[in-house]
Every structure is written in structure tokens, then in C-alpha cells.
Tab-separated table of N, CA and C in Angstrom:
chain	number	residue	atom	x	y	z
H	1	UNK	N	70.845	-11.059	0.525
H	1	UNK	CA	71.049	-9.911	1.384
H	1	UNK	C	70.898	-10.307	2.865
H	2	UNK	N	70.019	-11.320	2.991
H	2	UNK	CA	70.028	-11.826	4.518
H	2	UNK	C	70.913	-12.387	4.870
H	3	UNK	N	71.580	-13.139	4.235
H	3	UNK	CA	72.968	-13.616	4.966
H	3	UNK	C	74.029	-12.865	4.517
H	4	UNK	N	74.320	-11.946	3.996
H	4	UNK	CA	74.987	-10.840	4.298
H	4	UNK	C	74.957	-10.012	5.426
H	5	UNK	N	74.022	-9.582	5.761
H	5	UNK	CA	73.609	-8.583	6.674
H	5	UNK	C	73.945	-9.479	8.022
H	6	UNK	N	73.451	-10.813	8.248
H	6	UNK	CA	74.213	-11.722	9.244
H	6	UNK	C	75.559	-11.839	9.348
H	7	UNK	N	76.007	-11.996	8.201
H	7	UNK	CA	77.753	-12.084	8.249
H	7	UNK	C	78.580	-10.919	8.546
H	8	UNK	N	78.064	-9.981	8.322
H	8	UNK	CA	78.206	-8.202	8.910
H	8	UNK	C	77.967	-8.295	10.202
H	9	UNK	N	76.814	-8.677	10.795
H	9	UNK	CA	76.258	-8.741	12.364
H	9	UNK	C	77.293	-9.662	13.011
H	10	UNK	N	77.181	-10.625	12.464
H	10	UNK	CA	78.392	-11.382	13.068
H	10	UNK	C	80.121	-11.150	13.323
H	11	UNK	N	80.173	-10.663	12.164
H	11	UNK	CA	81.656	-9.986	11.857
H	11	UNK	C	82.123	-8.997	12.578
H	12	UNK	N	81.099	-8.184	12.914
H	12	UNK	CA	81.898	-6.613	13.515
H	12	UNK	C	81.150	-7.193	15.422
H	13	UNK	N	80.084	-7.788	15.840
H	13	UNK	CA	80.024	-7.461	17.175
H	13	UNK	C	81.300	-8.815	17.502
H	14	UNK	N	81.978	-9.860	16.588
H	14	UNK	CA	82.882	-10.385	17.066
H	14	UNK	C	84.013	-9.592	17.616
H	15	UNK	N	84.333	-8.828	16.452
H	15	UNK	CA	85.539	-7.636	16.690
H	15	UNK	C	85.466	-7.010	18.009
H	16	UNK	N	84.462	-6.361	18.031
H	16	UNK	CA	83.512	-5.723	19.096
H	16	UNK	C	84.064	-6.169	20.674
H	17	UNK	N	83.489	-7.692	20.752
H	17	UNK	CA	83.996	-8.592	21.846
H	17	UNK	C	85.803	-8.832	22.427
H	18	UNK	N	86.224	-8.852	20.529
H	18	UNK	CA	87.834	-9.325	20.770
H	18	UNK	C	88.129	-8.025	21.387
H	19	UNK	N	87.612	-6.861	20.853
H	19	UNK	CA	88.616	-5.823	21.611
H	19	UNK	C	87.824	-5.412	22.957
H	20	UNK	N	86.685	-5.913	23.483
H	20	UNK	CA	86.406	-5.971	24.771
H	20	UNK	C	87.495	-6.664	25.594
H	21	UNK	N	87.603	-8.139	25.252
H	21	UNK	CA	88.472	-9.008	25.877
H	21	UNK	C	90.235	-8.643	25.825
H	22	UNK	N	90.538	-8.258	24.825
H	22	UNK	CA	91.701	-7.566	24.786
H	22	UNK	C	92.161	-6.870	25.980
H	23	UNK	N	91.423	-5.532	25.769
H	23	UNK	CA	91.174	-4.818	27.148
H	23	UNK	C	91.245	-5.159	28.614
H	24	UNK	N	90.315	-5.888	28.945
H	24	UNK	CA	90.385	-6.419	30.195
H	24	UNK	C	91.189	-7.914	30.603
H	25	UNK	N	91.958	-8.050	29.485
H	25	UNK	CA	93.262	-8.725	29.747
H	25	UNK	C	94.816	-8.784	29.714
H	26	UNK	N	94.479	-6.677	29.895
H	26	UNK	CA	95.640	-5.943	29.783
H	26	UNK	C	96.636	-6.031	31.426
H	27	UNK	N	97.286	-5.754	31.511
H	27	UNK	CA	97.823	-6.045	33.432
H	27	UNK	C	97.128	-4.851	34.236
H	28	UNK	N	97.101	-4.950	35.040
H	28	UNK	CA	96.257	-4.257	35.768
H	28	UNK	C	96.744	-2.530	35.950
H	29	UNK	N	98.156	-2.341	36.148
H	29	UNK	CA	98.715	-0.923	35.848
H	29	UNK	C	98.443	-0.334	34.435
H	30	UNK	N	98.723	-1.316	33.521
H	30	UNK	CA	97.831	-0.769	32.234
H	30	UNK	C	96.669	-0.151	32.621
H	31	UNK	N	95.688	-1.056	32.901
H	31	UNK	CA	93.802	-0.434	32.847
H	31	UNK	C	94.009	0.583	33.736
H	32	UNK	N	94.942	0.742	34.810
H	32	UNK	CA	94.692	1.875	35.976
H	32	UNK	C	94.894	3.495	35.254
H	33	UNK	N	96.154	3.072	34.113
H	33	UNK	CA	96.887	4.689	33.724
H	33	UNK	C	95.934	5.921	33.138
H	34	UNK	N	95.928	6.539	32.835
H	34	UNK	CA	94.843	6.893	31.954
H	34	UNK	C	94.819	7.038	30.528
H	35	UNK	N	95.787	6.597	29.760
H	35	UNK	CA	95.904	5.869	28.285
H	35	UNK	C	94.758	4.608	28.762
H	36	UNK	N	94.972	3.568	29.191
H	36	UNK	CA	94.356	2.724	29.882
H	36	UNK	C	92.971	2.932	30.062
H	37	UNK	N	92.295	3.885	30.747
H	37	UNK	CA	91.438	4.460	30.990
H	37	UNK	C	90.328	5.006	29.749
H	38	UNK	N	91.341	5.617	28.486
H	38	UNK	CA	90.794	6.262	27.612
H	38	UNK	C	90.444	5.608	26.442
H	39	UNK	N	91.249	4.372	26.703
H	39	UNK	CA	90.952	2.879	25.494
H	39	UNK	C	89.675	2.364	25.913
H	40	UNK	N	89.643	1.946	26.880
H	40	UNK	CA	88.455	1.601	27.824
H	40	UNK	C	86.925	2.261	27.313
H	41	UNK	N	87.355	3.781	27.656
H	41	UNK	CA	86.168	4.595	27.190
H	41	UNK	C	85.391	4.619	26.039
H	42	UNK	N	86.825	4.839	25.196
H	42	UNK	CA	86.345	4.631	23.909
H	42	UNK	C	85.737	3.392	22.757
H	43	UNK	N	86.527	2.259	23.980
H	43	UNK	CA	85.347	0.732	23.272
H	43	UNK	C	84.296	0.827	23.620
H	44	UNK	N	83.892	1.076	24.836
H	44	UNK	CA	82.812	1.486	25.226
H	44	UNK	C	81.661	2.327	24.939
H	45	UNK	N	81.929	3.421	24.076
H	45	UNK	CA	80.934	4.570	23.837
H	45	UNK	C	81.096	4.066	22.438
H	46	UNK	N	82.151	3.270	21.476
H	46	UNK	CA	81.935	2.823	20.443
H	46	UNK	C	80.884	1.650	20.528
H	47	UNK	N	81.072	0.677	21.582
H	47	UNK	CA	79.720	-0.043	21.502
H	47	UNK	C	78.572	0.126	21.438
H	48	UNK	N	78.786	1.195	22.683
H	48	UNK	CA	77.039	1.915	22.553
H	48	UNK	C	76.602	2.619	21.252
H	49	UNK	N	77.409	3.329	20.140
H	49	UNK	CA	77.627	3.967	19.024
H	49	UNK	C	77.010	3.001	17.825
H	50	UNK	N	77.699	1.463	18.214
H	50	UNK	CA	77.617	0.510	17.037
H	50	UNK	C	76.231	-0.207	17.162
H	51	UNK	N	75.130	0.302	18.453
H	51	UNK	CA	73.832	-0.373	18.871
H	51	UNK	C	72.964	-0.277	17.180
H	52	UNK	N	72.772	0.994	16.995
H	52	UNK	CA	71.634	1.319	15.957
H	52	UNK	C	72.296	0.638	14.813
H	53	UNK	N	73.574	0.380	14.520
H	53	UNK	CA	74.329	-0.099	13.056
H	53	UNK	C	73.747	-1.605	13.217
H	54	UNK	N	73.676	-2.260	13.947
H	54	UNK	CA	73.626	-3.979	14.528
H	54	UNK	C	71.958	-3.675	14.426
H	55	UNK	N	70.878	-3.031	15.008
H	55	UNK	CA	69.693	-2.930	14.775
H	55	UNK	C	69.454	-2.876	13.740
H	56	UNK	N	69.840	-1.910	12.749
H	56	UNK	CA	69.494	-1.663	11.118
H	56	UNK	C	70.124	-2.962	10.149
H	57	UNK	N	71.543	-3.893	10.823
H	57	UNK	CA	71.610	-5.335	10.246
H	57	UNK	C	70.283	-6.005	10.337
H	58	UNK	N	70.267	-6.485	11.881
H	58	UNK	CA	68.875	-7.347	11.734
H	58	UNK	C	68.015	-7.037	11.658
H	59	UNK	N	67.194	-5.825	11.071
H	59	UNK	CA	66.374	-5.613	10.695
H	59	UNK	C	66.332	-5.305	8.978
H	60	UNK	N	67.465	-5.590	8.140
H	60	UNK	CA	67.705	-5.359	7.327
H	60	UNK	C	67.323	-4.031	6.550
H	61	UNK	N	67.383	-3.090	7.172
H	61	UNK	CA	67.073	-1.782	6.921
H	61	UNK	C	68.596	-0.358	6.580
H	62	UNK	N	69.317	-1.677	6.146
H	62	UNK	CA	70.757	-0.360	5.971
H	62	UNK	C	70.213	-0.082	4.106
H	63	UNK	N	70.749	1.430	4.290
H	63	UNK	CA	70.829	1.402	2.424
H	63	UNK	C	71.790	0.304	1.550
H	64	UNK	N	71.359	-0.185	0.201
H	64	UNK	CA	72.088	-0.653	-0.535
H	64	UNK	C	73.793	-0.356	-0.418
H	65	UNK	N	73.930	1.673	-0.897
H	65	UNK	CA	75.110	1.351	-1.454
H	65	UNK	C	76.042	1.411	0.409
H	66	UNK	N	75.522	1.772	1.286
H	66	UNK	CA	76.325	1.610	2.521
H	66	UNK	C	76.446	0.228	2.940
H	67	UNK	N	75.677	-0.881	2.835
H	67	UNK	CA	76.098	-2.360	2.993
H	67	UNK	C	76.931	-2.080	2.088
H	68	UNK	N	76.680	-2.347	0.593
H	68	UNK	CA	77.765	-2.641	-0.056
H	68	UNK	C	79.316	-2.257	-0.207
H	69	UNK	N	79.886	-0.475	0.777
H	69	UNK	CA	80.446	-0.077	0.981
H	69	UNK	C	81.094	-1.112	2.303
H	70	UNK	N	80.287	-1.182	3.444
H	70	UNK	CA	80.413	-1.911	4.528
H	70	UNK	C	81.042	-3.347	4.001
H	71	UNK	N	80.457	-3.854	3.434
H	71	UNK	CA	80.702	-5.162	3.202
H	71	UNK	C	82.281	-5.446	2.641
H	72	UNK	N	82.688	-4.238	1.523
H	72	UNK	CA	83.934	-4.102	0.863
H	72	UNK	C	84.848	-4.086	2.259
H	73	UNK	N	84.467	-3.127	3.311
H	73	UNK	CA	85.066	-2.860	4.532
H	73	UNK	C	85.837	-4.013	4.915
H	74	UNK	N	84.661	-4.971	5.129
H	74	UNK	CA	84.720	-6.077	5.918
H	74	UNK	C	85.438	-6.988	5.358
H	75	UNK	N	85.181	-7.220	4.226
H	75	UNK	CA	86.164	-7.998	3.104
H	75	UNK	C	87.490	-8.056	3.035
H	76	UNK	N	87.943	-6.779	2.952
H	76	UNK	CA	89.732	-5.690	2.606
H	76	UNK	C	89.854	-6.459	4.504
H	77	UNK	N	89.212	-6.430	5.471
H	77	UNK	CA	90.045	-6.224	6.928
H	77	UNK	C	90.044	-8.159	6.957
H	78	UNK	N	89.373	-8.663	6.237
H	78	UNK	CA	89.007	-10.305	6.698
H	78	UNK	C	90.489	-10.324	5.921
H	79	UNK	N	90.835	-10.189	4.686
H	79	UNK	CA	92.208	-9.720	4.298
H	79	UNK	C	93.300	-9.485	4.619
H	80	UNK	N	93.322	-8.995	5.681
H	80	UNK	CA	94.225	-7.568	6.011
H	80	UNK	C	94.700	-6.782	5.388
H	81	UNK	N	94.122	-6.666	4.527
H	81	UNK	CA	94.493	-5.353	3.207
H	81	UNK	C	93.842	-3.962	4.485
H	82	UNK	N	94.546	-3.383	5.058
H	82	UNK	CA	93.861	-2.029	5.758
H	82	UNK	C	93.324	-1.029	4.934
H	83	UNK	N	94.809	-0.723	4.004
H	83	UNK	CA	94.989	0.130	3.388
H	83	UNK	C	93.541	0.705	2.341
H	84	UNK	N	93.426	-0.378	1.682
H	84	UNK	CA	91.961	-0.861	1.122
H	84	UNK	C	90.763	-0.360	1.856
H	85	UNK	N	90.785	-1.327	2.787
H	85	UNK	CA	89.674	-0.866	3.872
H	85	UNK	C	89.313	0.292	4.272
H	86	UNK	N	90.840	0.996	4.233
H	86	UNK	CA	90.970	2.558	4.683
H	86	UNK	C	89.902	3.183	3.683
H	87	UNK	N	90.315	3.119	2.138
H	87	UNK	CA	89.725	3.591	1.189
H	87	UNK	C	88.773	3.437	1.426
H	88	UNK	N	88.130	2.276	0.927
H	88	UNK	CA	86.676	1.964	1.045
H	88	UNK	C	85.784	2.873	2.371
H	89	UNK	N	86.519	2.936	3.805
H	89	UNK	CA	85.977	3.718	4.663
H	89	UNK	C	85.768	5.197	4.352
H	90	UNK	N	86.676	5.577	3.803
H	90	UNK	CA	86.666	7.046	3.393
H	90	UNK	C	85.893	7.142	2.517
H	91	UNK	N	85.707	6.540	1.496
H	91	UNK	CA	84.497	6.545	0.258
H	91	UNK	C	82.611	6.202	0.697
H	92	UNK	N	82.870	5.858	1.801
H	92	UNK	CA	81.426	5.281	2.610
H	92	UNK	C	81.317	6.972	3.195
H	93	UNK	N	82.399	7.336	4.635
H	93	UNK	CA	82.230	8.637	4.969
H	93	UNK	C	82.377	9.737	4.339
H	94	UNK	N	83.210	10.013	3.092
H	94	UNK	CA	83.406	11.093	2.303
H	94	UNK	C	82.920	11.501	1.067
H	95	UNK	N	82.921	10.530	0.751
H	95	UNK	CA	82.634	9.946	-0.628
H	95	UNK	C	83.502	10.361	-1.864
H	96	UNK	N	82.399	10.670	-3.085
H	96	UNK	CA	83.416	11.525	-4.088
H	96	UNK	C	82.906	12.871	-3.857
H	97	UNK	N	82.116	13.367	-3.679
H	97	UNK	CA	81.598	14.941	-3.553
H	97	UNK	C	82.753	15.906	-3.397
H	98	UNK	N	83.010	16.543	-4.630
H	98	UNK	CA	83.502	17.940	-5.219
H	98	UNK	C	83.671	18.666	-3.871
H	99	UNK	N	82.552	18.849	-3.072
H	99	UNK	CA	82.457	19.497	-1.702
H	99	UNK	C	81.624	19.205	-0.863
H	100	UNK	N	82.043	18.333	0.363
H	100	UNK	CA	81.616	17.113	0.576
H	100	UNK	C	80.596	17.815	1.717
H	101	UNK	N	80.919	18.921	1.980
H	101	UNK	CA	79.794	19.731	3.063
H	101	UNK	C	78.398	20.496	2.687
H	102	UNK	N	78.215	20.565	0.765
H	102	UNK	CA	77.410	20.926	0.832
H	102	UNK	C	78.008	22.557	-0.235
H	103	UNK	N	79.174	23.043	-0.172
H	103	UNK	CA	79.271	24.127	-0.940
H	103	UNK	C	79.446	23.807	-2.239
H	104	UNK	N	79.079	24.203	-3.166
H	104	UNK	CA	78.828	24.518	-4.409
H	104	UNK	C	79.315	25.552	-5.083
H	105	UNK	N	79.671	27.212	-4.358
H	105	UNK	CA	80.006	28.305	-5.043
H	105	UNK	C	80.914	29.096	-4.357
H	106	UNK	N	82.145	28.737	-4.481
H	106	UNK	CA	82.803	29.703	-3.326
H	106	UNK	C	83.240	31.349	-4.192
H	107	UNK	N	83.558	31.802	-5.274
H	107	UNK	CA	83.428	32.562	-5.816
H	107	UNK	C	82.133	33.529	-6.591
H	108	UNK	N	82.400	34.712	-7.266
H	108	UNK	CA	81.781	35.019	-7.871
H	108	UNK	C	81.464	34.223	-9.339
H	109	UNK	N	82.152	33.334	-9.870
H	109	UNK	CA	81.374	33.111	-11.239
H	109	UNK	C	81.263	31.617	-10.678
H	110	UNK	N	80.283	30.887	-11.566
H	110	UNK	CA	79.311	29.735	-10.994
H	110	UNK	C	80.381	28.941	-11.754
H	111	UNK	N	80.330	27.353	-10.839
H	111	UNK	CA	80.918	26.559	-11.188
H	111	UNK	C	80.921	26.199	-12.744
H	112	UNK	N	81.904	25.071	-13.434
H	112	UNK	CA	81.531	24.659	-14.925
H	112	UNK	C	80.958	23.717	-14.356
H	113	UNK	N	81.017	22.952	-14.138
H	113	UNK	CA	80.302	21.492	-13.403
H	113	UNK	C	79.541	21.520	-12.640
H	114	UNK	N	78.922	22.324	-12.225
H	114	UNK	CA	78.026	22.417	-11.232
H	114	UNK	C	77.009	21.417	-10.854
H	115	UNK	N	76.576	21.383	-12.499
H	115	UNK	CA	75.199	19.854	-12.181
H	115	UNK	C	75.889	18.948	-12.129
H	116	UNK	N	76.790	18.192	-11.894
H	116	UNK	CA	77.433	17.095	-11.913
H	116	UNK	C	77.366	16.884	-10.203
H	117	UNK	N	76.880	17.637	-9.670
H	117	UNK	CA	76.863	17.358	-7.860
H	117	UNK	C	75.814	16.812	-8.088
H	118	UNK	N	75.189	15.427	-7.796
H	118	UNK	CA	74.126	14.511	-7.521
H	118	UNK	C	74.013	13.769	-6.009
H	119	UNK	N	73.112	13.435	-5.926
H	119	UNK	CA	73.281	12.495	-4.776
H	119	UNK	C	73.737	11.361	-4.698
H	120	UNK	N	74.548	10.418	-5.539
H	120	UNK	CA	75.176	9.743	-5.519
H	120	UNK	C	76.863	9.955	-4.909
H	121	UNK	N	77.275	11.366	-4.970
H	121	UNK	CA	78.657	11.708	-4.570
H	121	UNK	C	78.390	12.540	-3.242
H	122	UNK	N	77.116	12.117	-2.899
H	122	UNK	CA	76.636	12.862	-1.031
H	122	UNK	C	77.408	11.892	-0.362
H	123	UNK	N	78.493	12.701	0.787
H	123	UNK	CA	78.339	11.617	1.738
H	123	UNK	C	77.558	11.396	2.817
H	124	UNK	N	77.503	9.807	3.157
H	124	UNK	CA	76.403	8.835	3.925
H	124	UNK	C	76.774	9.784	5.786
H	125	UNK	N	77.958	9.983	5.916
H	125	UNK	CA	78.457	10.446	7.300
H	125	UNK	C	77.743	11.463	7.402
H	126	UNK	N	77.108	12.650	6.648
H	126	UNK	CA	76.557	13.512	6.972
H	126	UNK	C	75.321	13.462	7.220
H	127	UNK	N	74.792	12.777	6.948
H	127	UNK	CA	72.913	12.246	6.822
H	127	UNK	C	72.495	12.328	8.291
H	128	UNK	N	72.910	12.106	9.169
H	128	UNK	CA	72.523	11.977	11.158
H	128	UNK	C	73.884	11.402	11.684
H	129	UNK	N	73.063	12.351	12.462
H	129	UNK	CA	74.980	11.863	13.782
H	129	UNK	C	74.877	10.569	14.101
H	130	UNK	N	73.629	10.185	14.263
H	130	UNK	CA	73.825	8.598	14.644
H	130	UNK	C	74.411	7.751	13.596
H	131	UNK	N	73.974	8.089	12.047
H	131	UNK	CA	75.135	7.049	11.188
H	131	UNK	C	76.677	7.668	11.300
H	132	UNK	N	76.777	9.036	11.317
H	132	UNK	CA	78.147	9.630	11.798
H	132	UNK	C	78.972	8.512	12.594
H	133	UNK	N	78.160	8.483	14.067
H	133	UNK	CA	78.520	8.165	15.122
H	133	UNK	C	79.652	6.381	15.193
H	134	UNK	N	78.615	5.363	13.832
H	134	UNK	CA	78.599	4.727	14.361
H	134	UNK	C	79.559	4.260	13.058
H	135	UNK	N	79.756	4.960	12.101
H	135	UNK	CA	80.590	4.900	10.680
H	135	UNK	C	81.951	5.320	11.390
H	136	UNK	N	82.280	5.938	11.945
H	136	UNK	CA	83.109	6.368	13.017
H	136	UNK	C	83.665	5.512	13.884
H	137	UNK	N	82.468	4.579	14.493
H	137	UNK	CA	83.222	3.536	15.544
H	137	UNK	C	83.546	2.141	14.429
H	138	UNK	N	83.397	2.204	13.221
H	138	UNK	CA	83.437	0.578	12.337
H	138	UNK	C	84.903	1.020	11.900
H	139	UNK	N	85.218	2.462	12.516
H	139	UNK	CA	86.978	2.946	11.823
H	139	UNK	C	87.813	2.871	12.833
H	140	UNK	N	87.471	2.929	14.133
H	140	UNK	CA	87.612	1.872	15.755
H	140	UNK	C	87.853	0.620	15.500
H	141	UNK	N	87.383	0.339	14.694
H	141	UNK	CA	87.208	-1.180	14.877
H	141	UNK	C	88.046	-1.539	13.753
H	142	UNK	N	88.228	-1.103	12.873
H	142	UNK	CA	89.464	-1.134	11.804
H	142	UNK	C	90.829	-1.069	12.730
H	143	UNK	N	90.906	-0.176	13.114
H	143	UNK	CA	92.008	0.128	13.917
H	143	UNK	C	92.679	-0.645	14.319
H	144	UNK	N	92.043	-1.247	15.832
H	144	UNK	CA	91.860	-2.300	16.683
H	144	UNK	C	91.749	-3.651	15.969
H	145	UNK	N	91.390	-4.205	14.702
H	145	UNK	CA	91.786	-5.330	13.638
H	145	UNK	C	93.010	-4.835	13.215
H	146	UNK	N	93.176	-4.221	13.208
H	146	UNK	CA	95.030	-3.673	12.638
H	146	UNK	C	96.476	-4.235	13.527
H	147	UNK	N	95.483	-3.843	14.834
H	147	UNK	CA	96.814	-4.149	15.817
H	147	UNK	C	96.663	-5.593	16.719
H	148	UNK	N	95.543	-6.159	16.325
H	148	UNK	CA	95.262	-7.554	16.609
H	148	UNK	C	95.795	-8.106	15.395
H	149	UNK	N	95.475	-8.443	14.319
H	149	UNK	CA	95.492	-8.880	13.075
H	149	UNK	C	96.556	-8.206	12.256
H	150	UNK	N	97.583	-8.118	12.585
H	150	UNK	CA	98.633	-7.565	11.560
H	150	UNK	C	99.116	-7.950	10.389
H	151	UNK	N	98.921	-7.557	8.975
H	151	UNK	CA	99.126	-7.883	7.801
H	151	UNK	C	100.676	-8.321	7.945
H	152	UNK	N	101.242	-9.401	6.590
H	152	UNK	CA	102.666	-9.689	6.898
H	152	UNK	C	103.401	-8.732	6.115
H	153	UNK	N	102.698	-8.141	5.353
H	153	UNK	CA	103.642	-6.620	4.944
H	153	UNK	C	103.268	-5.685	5.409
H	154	UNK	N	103.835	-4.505	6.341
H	154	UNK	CA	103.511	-3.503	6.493
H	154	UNK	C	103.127	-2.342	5.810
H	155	UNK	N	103.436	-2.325	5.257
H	155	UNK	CA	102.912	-1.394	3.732
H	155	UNK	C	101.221	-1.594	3.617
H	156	UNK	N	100.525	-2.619	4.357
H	156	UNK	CA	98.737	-2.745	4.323
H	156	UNK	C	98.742	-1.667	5.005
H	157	UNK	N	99.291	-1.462	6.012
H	157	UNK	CA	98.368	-0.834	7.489
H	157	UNK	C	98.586	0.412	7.304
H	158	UNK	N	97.254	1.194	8.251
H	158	UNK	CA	97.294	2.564	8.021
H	158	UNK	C	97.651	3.422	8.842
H	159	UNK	N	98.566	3.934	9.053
H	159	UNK	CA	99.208	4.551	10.058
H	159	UNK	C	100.344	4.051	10.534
């Protein structure tokens, strides 16, 4: 698990950097426009976003099944399978949960399945805005590996 959690630390603040450097080796009317401007912002408040995710690596304090979700992440994009990655991201933020906010009964007669909602089909995105925040910027960073790193079939990528 320790050199996992390194190869994660390592893996995403690289990304992190490439699309720093990306950025500020755009032409200069680029960075001025405000598309330009709003790319900028957003690596930016994603870095600051991705601080506590990189703390909870080296301190080895992430839950099991979110490394192991993370890690699939990281795997599918070292790949360029996106598409994959996509999944796997959505299954980390969404999960399987029937109703992923928490409802259980939208009618008058009670679900058939009802006990089948456990905490295993909770999703991890809802737990604090700060894992929100920063599960959010590792889908930034998917992105941005998408359009650096382009699979040779298009049919990987998402969007």
C-alpha cells in the first residue's frame, strides 16, 4: 500500500505540473483571452483542491475502496482507455446507490428492496466537500490527460 499510495502521489501531482506547464506555454494572446484566463483559474483552484488528496497519500490515510477506485483511475488513463477511467470515476463519485442522495421513498408504498441500500453503494463524493472538491479536480485532470495524451482510437475518449 505504500508504494501505491507513492505511485498515486507521484502520478497525479506529475499531471498536475504537465498541465501547469502546458498553460504557461500557451502564446501569450491565448493566456490574455478569457477562455485563457478561465483554464488558468481552474488549474489553479484544482491544485489548491488536490492539496488534502496528496496529504491523505502521504500520510496514507485514504479509505481502501477509494484508493482502490483511484488507482483503477490511474491505471485506465496510464492506458488511455478514458472511457474506462470515465467509469471507474463515476463509480468512485456516484457509485451504485439506487438513490445516490440519500432518498429511499418517493411514494406512498415502501420500496421492495429497500434493505438492499447499504453503505457499500454510498457515494464517497458526498461524505465532505473537501473529498467532493478534490474527486472533482482528479476528473480535471482526466480531462487534461485526454487532450495531452490522446488514445489512437477515438472511441477511448470522453467527450
Amino acid at each position: 500500500m505504500d508504494r501505491l499510495c507513492t505511485l498515486l502521489y507521484v502520478y497525479f501531482k506529475r499531471l498536475l505540473y504537465e498541465w501547469d506547464d502546458y498553460l504557461a506555454t500557451r502564446p501569450e494572446e491565448e493566456r490574455r483571452s478569457a477562455e485563457g484566463k478561465m483554464a488558468a483559474a481552474t488549474q489553479r483552484q484544482s491544485a489548491d483542491y488536490l492539496k488534502p488528496f496528496f496529504r491523505n497519500l502521504k500520510q496514507r490515510k485514504l479509505q481502501a475502496d477509494v484508493l482502490a477506485r483511484i488507482t483503477e483511475i490511474a491505471r485506465w488513463m496510464l492506458e488511455k482507455e478514458y472511457m474506462r477511467a470515465n467509469d471507474e470515476y463515476l463509480q468512485l463519485s456516484i457509485g451504485n446507490a439506487p438513490w445516490p442522495l440519500g432518498v429511499t421513498q418517493v411514494g406512498i408504498h415502501a420500496r421492495a428492496a429497500r434493505e438492499n441500500i447499504n453503505a457499500n453503494k454510498v457515494a464517497h463524493v458526498l461524505n465532505d466537500e473537501t473529498q467532493r472538491k478534490w474527486i472533482q479536480s482528479i476528473k480535471r485532470l482526466m480531462r487534461f490527460a485526454q487532450t495531452k495524451y490522446p488514445p489512437s482510437d477515438l472511441a477511448k475518449m470522453v467527450g
